[in-house]
Tab-separated table of C-alpha atoms in Angstrom:
chain	number	residue	atom	x	y	z
K	1	UNK	CA	62.996	43.648	177.599
K	2	UNK	CA	64.490	45.547	180.519
K	3	UNK	CA	66.787	43.651	182.874
K	4	UNK	CA	68.472	44.916	186.030
K	5	UNK	CA	72.129	45.496	185.193
K	6	UNK	CA	73.067	44.991	188.854
K	7	UNK	CA	71.867	41.374	188.671
K	8	UNK	CA	74.655	38.983	187.677
K	9	UNK	CA	72.146	36.556	186.153
K	10	UNK	CA	70.874	39.352	183.907
K	11	UNK	CA	74.420	40.269	182.874
K	12	UNK	CA	75.141	36.602	182.144
K	13	UNK	CA	72.006	36.372	180.009
K	14	UNK	CA	73.035	39.471	178.061
K	15	UNK	CA	76.556	38.097	177.571
K	16	UNK	CA	75.108	34.836	176.234
K	17	UNK	CA	72.961	36.814	173.813
K	18	UNK	CA	76.029	38.686	172.548
K	19	UNK	CA	77.961	35.444	172.160
K	20	UNK	CA	75.083	34.053	170.088
K	21	UNK	CA	75.216	37.015	167.715
K	22	UNK	CA	72.218	38.865	169.130
K	23	UNK	CA	71.864	42.564	169.925
K	24	UNK	CA	71.917	43.961	173.473
K	25	UNK	CA	71.263	47.442	174.841
K	26	UNK	CA	73.872	48.409	177.429
K	27	UNK	CA	74.691	51.432	179.571
K	28	UNK	CA	77.966	53.307	179.422
K	29	UNK	CA	79.014	56.437	181.279
K	30	UNK	CA	78.290	58.478	178.129
K	31	UNK	CA	75.049	57.164	176.554
K	32	UNK	CA	73.336	53.783	176.144
K	33	UNK	CA	74.743	51.640	173.336
K	34	UNK	CA	73.335	49.025	170.991
K	35	UNK	CA	75.863	46.228	171.145
K	36	UNK	CA	76.884	43.210	169.072
K	37	UNK	CA	80.034	41.130	169.177
K	38	UNK	CA	82.570	43.032	167.125
K	39	UNK	CA	84.317	39.906	165.853
K	40	UNK	CA	81.155	38.735	164.030
K	41	UNK	CA	80.364	40.809	160.941
K	42	UNK	CA	76.903	39.238	160.589
K	43	UNK	CA	76.024	40.261	164.146
K	44	UNK	CA	77.331	43.783	163.553
K	45	UNK	CA	75.192	44.040	160.414
K	46	UNK	CA	72.134	43.688	162.665
K	47	UNK	CA	73.124	46.945	164.388
K	48	UNK	CA	73.079	48.820	161.083
K	49	UNK	CA	69.692	47.294	160.213
K	50	UNK	CA	68.140	48.056	163.608
K	51	UNK	CA	69.294	51.680	163.575
K	52	UNK	CA	68.815	52.368	159.878
K	53	UNK	CA	72.470	53.381	159.838
K	54	UNK	CA	74.610	53.404	156.662
K	55	UNK	CA	76.964	50.418	156.682
K	56	UNK	CA	79.958	52.607	155.833
K	57	UNK	CA	79.489	54.769	158.950
K	58	UNK	CA	81.828	53.088	161.470
K	59	UNK	CA	81.036	51.938	164.969
K	60	UNK	CA	83.109	52.069	168.157
K	61	UNK	CA	84.376	48.787	169.582
K	62	UNK	CA	84.218	48.551	173.379
K	63	UNK	CA	86.736	46.446	175.282
K	64	UNK	CA	86.998	45.449	178.921
K	65	UNK	CA	90.564	46.675	179.482
K	66	UNK	CA	93.378	48.475	177.677
K	67	UNK	CA	95.137	45.146	177.164
K	68	UNK	CA	92.103	43.819	175.264
K	69	UNK	CA	92.437	46.537	172.621
K	70	UNK	CA	95.374	44.613	171.160
K	71	UNK	CA	92.965	42.076	169.676
K	72	UNK	CA	91.695	44.714	167.240
K	73	UNK	CA	94.717	47.004	166.731
K	74	UNK	CA	97.489	46.149	164.278
K	75	UNK	CA	99.550	49.006	165.724
K	76	UNK	CA	99.367	50.939	168.984
K	77	UNK	CA	100.824	54.413	168.400
K	78	UNK	CA	102.657	56.001	171.341
K	79	UNK	CA	100.148	58.863	171.563
K	80	UNK	CA	97.296	56.340	171.849
K	81	UNK	CA	99.212	54.690	174.689
K	82	UNK	CA	99.639	57.982	176.540
K	83	UNK	CA	95.982	58.945	176.148
K	84	UNK	CA	94.494	55.586	177.096
K	85	UNK	CA	96.902	55.054	179.980
K	86	UNK	CA	95.575	58.250	181.548
K	87	UNK	CA	91.924	58.217	180.434
K	88	UNK	CA	90.807	54.573	180.220
K	89	UNK	CA	88.422	53.384	181.449
K	90	UNK	CA	86.538	56.518	180.446
K	91	UNK	CA	84.814	58.586	177.770
K	92	UNK	CA	87.641	58.508	175.207
K	93	UNK	CA	87.697	56.694	171.860
K	94	UNK	CA	90.997	56.343	170.003
K	95	UNK	CA	91.209	55.490	166.316
K	96	UNK	CA	94.136	53.222	165.467
K	97	UNK	CA	95.173	50.920	162.595
K	98	UNK	CA	92.950	47.810	162.516
K	99	UNK	CA	93.913	44.151	162.297
K	100	UNK	CA	92.684	43.192	158.808
K	101	UNK	CA	91.090	39.955	159.984
K	102	UNK	CA	88.821	41.537	162.598
K	103	UNK	CA	85.945	44.034	162.852
K	104	UNK	CA	85.706	44.971	159.175
K	105	UNK	CA	81.946	45.557	159.461
K	106	UNK	CA	82.285	47.531	162.702
K	107	UNK	CA	84.931	49.714	161.063
K	108	UNK	CA	82.692	50.466	158.106
K	109	UNK	CA	85.262	48.814	155.848
K	110	UNK	CA	88.048	51.189	156.868
K	111	UNK	CA	91.588	50.119	157.731
K	112	UNK	CA	91.261	51.851	161.100
K	113	UNK	CA	89.073	51.069	164.101
K	114	UNK	CA	87.712	53.141	166.986
K	115	UNK	CA	88.315	51.589	170.407
K	116	UNK	CA	87.017	52.511	173.850
K	117	UNK	CA	87.186	51.043	177.332
K	118	UNK	CA	84.033	52.249	179.147
K	119	UNK	CA	83.985	53.046	182.845
K	120	UNK	CA	80.352	52.160	183.645
K	121	UNK	CA	80.257	49.174	186.043
K	122	UNK	CA	77.468	47.405	184.144
K	123	UNK	CA	79.316	47.795	180.832
K	124	UNK	CA	82.468	46.478	182.484
K	125	UNK	CA	80.610	43.504	183.953
K	126	UNK	CA	79.026	42.679	180.584
K	127	UNK	CA	82.275	42.962	178.631
K	128	UNK	CA	84.127	40.732	181.101
K	129	UNK	CA	81.332	38.165	181.189
K	130	UNK	CA	81.110	38.114	177.396
K	131	UNK	CA	84.861	37.687	177.217
K	132	UNK	CA	84.557	34.387	179.081
K	133	UNK	CA	82.293	33.256	176.232
K	134	UNK	CA	84.807	34.146	173.537
K	135	UNK	CA	83.602	37.684	172.711
K	136	UNK	CA	86.712	39.828	172.110
K	137	UNK	CA	84.873	43.161	172.135
K	138	UNK	CA	81.474	44.734	171.591
K	139	UNK	CA	80.665	47.146	168.761
K	140	UNK	CA	78.156	49.623	170.148
K	141	UNK	CA	76.889	52.888	168.674
K	142	UNK	CA	74.222	54.819	170.557
K	143	UNK	CA	71.017	52.803	170.941
K	144	UNK	CA	68.682	54.992	168.889
K	145	UNK	CA	67.452	55.377	165.344
K	146	UNK	CA	70.187	56.796	163.148
K	147	UNK	CA	70.510	60.571	163.399
K	148	UNK	CA	68.179	60.940	166.365
K	149	UNK	CA	68.750	61.849	170.031
K	150	UNK	CA	71.026	59.458	171.896
K	151	UNK	CA	69.475	57.603	174.865
K	152	UNK	CA	70.626	58.296	178.409
K	153	UNK	CA	68.078	56.064	180.196
K	154	UNK	CA	67.235	52.408	179.594
K	155	UNK	CA	63.614	53.276	178.814
K	156	UNK	CA	64.802	55.587	176.037
K	157	UNK	CA	66.313	52.523	174.341
K	158	UNK	CA	63.032	50.611	174.572
K	159	UNK	CA	61.128	53.617	173.221
K	160	UNK	CA	63.514	53.837	170.276
K	161	UNK	CA	64.077	50.193	169.383
K	162	UNK	CA	61.176	48.238	170.875
K	163	UNK	CA	60.440	45.945	173.783
K	164	UNK	CA	61.872	42.819	172.151
K	165	UNK	CA	65.434	44.097	172.540
K	166	UNK	CA	67.256	42.877	175.658
K	167	UNK	CA	68.392	45.997	177.536
K	168	UNK	CA	70.497	46.095	180.697
K	169	UNK	CA	69.308	48.932	182.915
K	170	UNK	CA	72.267	50.701	184.496
K	171	UNK	CA	70.457	53.864	185.560
K	172	UNK	CA	71.002	57.364	184.126
K	173	UNK	CA	74.191	57.893	182.141
K	174	UNK	CA	76.653	60.084	184.004
K	175	UNK	CA	78.142	61.944	181.032
K	176	UNK	CA	75.101	62.417	178.806
K	177	UNK	CA	76.967	62.973	175.519
K	178	UNK	CA	79.100	60.584	173.510
K	179	UNK	CA	82.815	59.979	173.932
K	180	UNK	CA	85.579	62.232	172.696
K	181	UNK	CA	87.158	60.712	169.565
K	182	UNK	CA	90.846	61.217	168.797
K	183	UNK	CA	92.418	59.837	165.620
K	184	UNK	CA	95.838	58.406	166.492
K	185	UNK	CA	96.355	56.500	163.249
K	186	UNK	CA	98.270	59.049	161.142
K	187	UNK	CA	101.301	60.134	163.137
K	188	UNK	CA	99.680	63.040	164.982
K	189	UNK	CA	96.548	63.197	167.176
K	190	UNK	CA	93.469	64.739	165.540
K	191	UNK	CA	90.250	65.577	167.384
K	192	UNK	CA	87.356	64.125	165.379
K	193	UNK	CA	84.537	64.564	167.902
K	194	UNK	CA	84.590	66.665	171.076
K	195	UNK	CA	83.111	65.341	174.290
K	196	UNK	CA	83.497	66.199	177.954
K	197	UNK	CA	87.300	65.959	177.703
K	198	UNK	CA	88.740	69.331	176.739
K	199	UNK	CA	91.427	69.784	174.097
K	200	UNK	CA	93.718	71.304	176.747
K	201	UNK	CA	93.484	68.153	178.855
K	202	UNK	CA	94.093	65.915	175.843
K	203	UNK	CA	97.143	67.937	174.833
K	204	UNK	CA	98.555	67.885	178.350
K	205	UNK	CA	98.326	64.091	178.380
K	206	UNK	CA	99.458	63.606	174.772
K	207	UNK	CA	102.435	65.910	175.250
K	208	UNK	CA	101.820	67.431	171.830
K	209	UNK	CA	99.204	69.498	169.972
K	210	UNK	CA	95.862	67.879	169.142
K	211	UNK	CA	94.907	69.041	165.654
K	212	UNK	CA	91.536	69.848	164.105
K	213	UNK	CA	89.789	67.418	161.788
K	214	UNK	CA	91.038	67.473	158.191
K	215	UNK	CA	89.797	66.088	154.865
K	216	UNK	CA	92.013	62.995	155.108
K	217	UNK	CA	90.637	61.952	158.515
K	218	UNK	CA	88.939	58.559	158.761
K	219	UNK	CA	85.180	58.454	159.148
K	220	UNK	CA	84.041	58.340	162.757
K	221	UNK	CA	80.820	57.963	164.713
K	222	UNK	CA	78.667	61.044	165.202
K	223	UNK	CA	80.559	63.312	162.833
K	224	UNK	CA	77.939	63.813	160.122
K	225	UNK	CA	76.746	67.390	159.717
K	226	UNK	CA	73.201	66.523	160.787
K	227	UNK	CA	72.873	64.247	163.825
K	228	UNK	CA	71.482	63.970	167.398
K	229	UNK	CA	68.170	65.536	166.284
K	230	UNK	CA	64.869	65.656	168.156
K	231	UNK	CA	61.599	65.296	166.238
K	232	UNK	CA	60.991	69.004	166.802
K	233	UNK	CA	62.880	71.501	164.679
K	234	UNK	CA	65.759	72.829	166.756
K	235	UNK	CA	67.194	76.303	166.272
K	236	UNK	CA	70.284	77.699	167.984
K	237	UNK	CA	70.082	81.396	168.847
K	238	UNK	CA	72.446	83.811	170.646
K	239	UNK	CA	71.018	85.075	173.940
K	240	UNK	CA	70.123	88.553	172.667
K	241	UNK	CA	68.426	87.243	169.539
K	242	UNK	CA	66.461	84.748	171.621
K	243	UNK	CA	65.401	87.464	174.054
K	244	UNK	CA	64.196	89.692	171.220
K	245	UNK	CA	62.286	86.870	169.551
K	246	UNK	CA	60.506	86.031	172.795
K	247	UNK	CA	59.613	89.691	173.341
K	248	UNK	CA	57.969	89.745	169.923
K	249	UNK	CA	55.976	86.648	170.828
K	250	UNK	CA	54.877	88.250	174.077
K	251	UNK	CA	53.738	91.491	172.447
K	252	UNK	CA	49.973	92.192	172.717
K	253	UNK	CA	48.115	90.244	170.093
K	254	UNK	CA	51.182	88.309	168.944
K	255	UNK	CA	51.180	85.260	171.194
K	256	UNK	CA	50.236	82.257	169.048
K	257	UNK	CA	49.119	84.549	166.233
K	258	UNK	CA	48.872	82.741	162.901
K	259	UNK	CA	50.357	79.479	164.162
K	260	UNK	CA	49.428	76.440	166.228
K	261	UNK	CA	53.055	75.388	166.596
K	262	UNK	CA	54.137	74.601	170.143
K	263	UNK	CA	57.359	76.359	171.124
K	264	UNK	CA	59.862	75.232	173.757
K	265	UNK	CA	62.918	77.165	174.902
K	266	UNK	CA	66.076	75.727	176.475
K	267	UNK	CA	68.259	78.539	177.790
K	268	UNK	CA	70.659	79.745	180.455
K	269	UNK	CA	69.985	83.477	180.680
K	270	UNK	CA	66.517	84.336	179.337
K	271	UNK	CA	63.910	84.791	182.113
K	272	UNK	CA	61.315	82.052	182.204
K	273	UNK	CA	58.554	84.677	182.214
K	274	UNK	CA	59.753	86.143	178.910
K	275	UNK	CA	56.792	84.974	176.841
K	276	UNK	CA	53.368	83.467	177.365
K	277	UNK	CA	52.472	80.016	176.106
K	278	UNK	CA	56.082	78.874	175.834
K	279	UNK	CA	57.555	75.828	177.584
K	280	UNK	CA	60.844	76.660	179.292
K	281	UNK	CA	63.662	74.496	180.512
K	282	UNK	CA	66.697	75.968	182.233
K	283	UNK	CA	70.088	74.984	180.842
K	284	UNK	CA	72.732	74.573	183.580
K	285	UNK	CA	75.307	77.328	183.764
K	286	UNK	CA	78.195	74.839	183.734
K	287	UNK	CA	79.143	72.589	180.818
K	288	UNK	CA	79.355	69.222	182.598
K	289	UNK	CA	75.819	69.271	184.057
K	290	UNK	CA	74.542	70.729	180.772
K	291	UNK	CA	76.014	67.743	178.911
K	292	UNK	CA	74.499	65.356	181.443
K	293	UNK	CA	70.957	66.603	180.858
K	294	UNK	CA	71.092	67.711	177.211
K	295	UNK	CA	69.620	64.689	175.448
K	296	UNK	CA	67.122	63.862	178.195
K	297	UNK	CA	65.809	67.438	178.064
K	298	UNK	CA	65.393	67.357	174.277
K	299	UNK	CA	63.555	64.028	174.578
K	300	UNK	CA	61.279	65.462	177.260
K	301	UNK	CA	60.387	68.441	175.070
K	302	UNK	CA	59.700	66.092	172.158
K	303	UNK	CA	57.446	63.978	174.370
K	304	UNK	CA	55.526	67.083	175.420
K	305	UNK	CA	54.656	67.780	171.798
K	306	UNK	CA	56.982	70.679	170.999
K	307	UNK	CA	57.189	71.506	167.301
K	308	UNK	CA	59.996	74.046	167.678
K	309	UNK	CA	62.828	74.129	170.213
K	310	UNK	CA	64.798	77.343	170.507
K	311	UNK	CA	68.105	76.801	172.281
K	312	UNK	CA	70.423	79.488	173.578
K	313	UNK	CA	73.832	79.043	171.946
K	314	UNK	CA	76.330	77.726	174.516
K	315	UNK	CA	79.409	79.803	175.356
K	316	UNK	CA	82.261	79.673	172.847
K	317	UNK	CA	84.703	78.242	175.382
K	318	UNK	CA	86.557	74.896	175.338
K	319	UNK	CA	84.601	73.203	178.110
K	320	UNK	CA	81.380	73.715	176.107
K	321	UNK	CA	82.749	72.233	172.851
K	322	UNK	CA	80.967	68.885	173.239
K	323	UNK	CA	77.555	70.369	174.028
K	324	UNK	CA	77.885	72.998	171.309
K	325	UNK	CA	78.880	70.319	168.770
K	326	UNK	CA	75.789	68.194	169.526
K	327	UNK	CA	73.450	71.191	169.315
K	328	UNK	CA	74.935	72.430	166.045
K	329	UNK	CA	74.449	69.003	164.459
K	330	UNK	CA	70.920	68.731	165.871
K	331	UNK	CA	70.064	72.139	164.414
K	332	UNK	CA	71.382	71.066	160.989
K	333	UNK	CA	68.995	68.107	160.782
């Protein structure tokens, strides 16, 4: 059930549903989330059931303000303070030690918890309204079936999870890929999932190096090898390899030969006229707009019946880390 997120009565209704232990679809500036009150393990269990998500794969808890994070954190490391002071509200999740009495289900049973303060006005309105009803925070992974493409429009949530779910429509998500996750629980910051925030920016704010993920890192959302996958088989290809493959397809007598598979191509540099019978979508030349449209483009190609999606590998530069990470995981599915 879609409700207008700009309508206070709709936000109040959604907040009441959360307080009662029900699930709600909500917009954030990254992607749409599937929310339940984080202080109710039974409610959080409904998220895992609805998504088909393993119960030991932790969720991110969303709070209305930095001060509200204290309800879930047993400690607040100085580096977490520096990062959130500069970047909250926004697309940053910090992992910190968890209060043992709260959010065990949302944390996947771990002693740490991922916390985020979203910037989207509808998310903010919902979190604040729910807070008046006793909801300390909202656990909310992306509102899609586990391992599939994250939703960036309210209708994507309905398509994924059905019309019975109450969904607040907040328009298209600005960011388009999930939040950056930084583990701050072990004495030094560790980047667990890239997003639109670059490592250089994180390090400038943290005042220290941000390290790569290691074997001792806590589990975190969206870090499985295979994730974010369309129904079509996705393959990442360097520009020259993609160009050569399309030339082979376009050779006389080769187009469609021996196969009824529908091919789509998402690329920055290959001419759209490179091969006949292929659906093309242009990838933006800059990382931020590419992130914004990534998941919606993959969904569109799925909806058009593509069996194969060939994607030009993004540049190996820091600003593209988030987009490249999502595509690599989608290709591994």
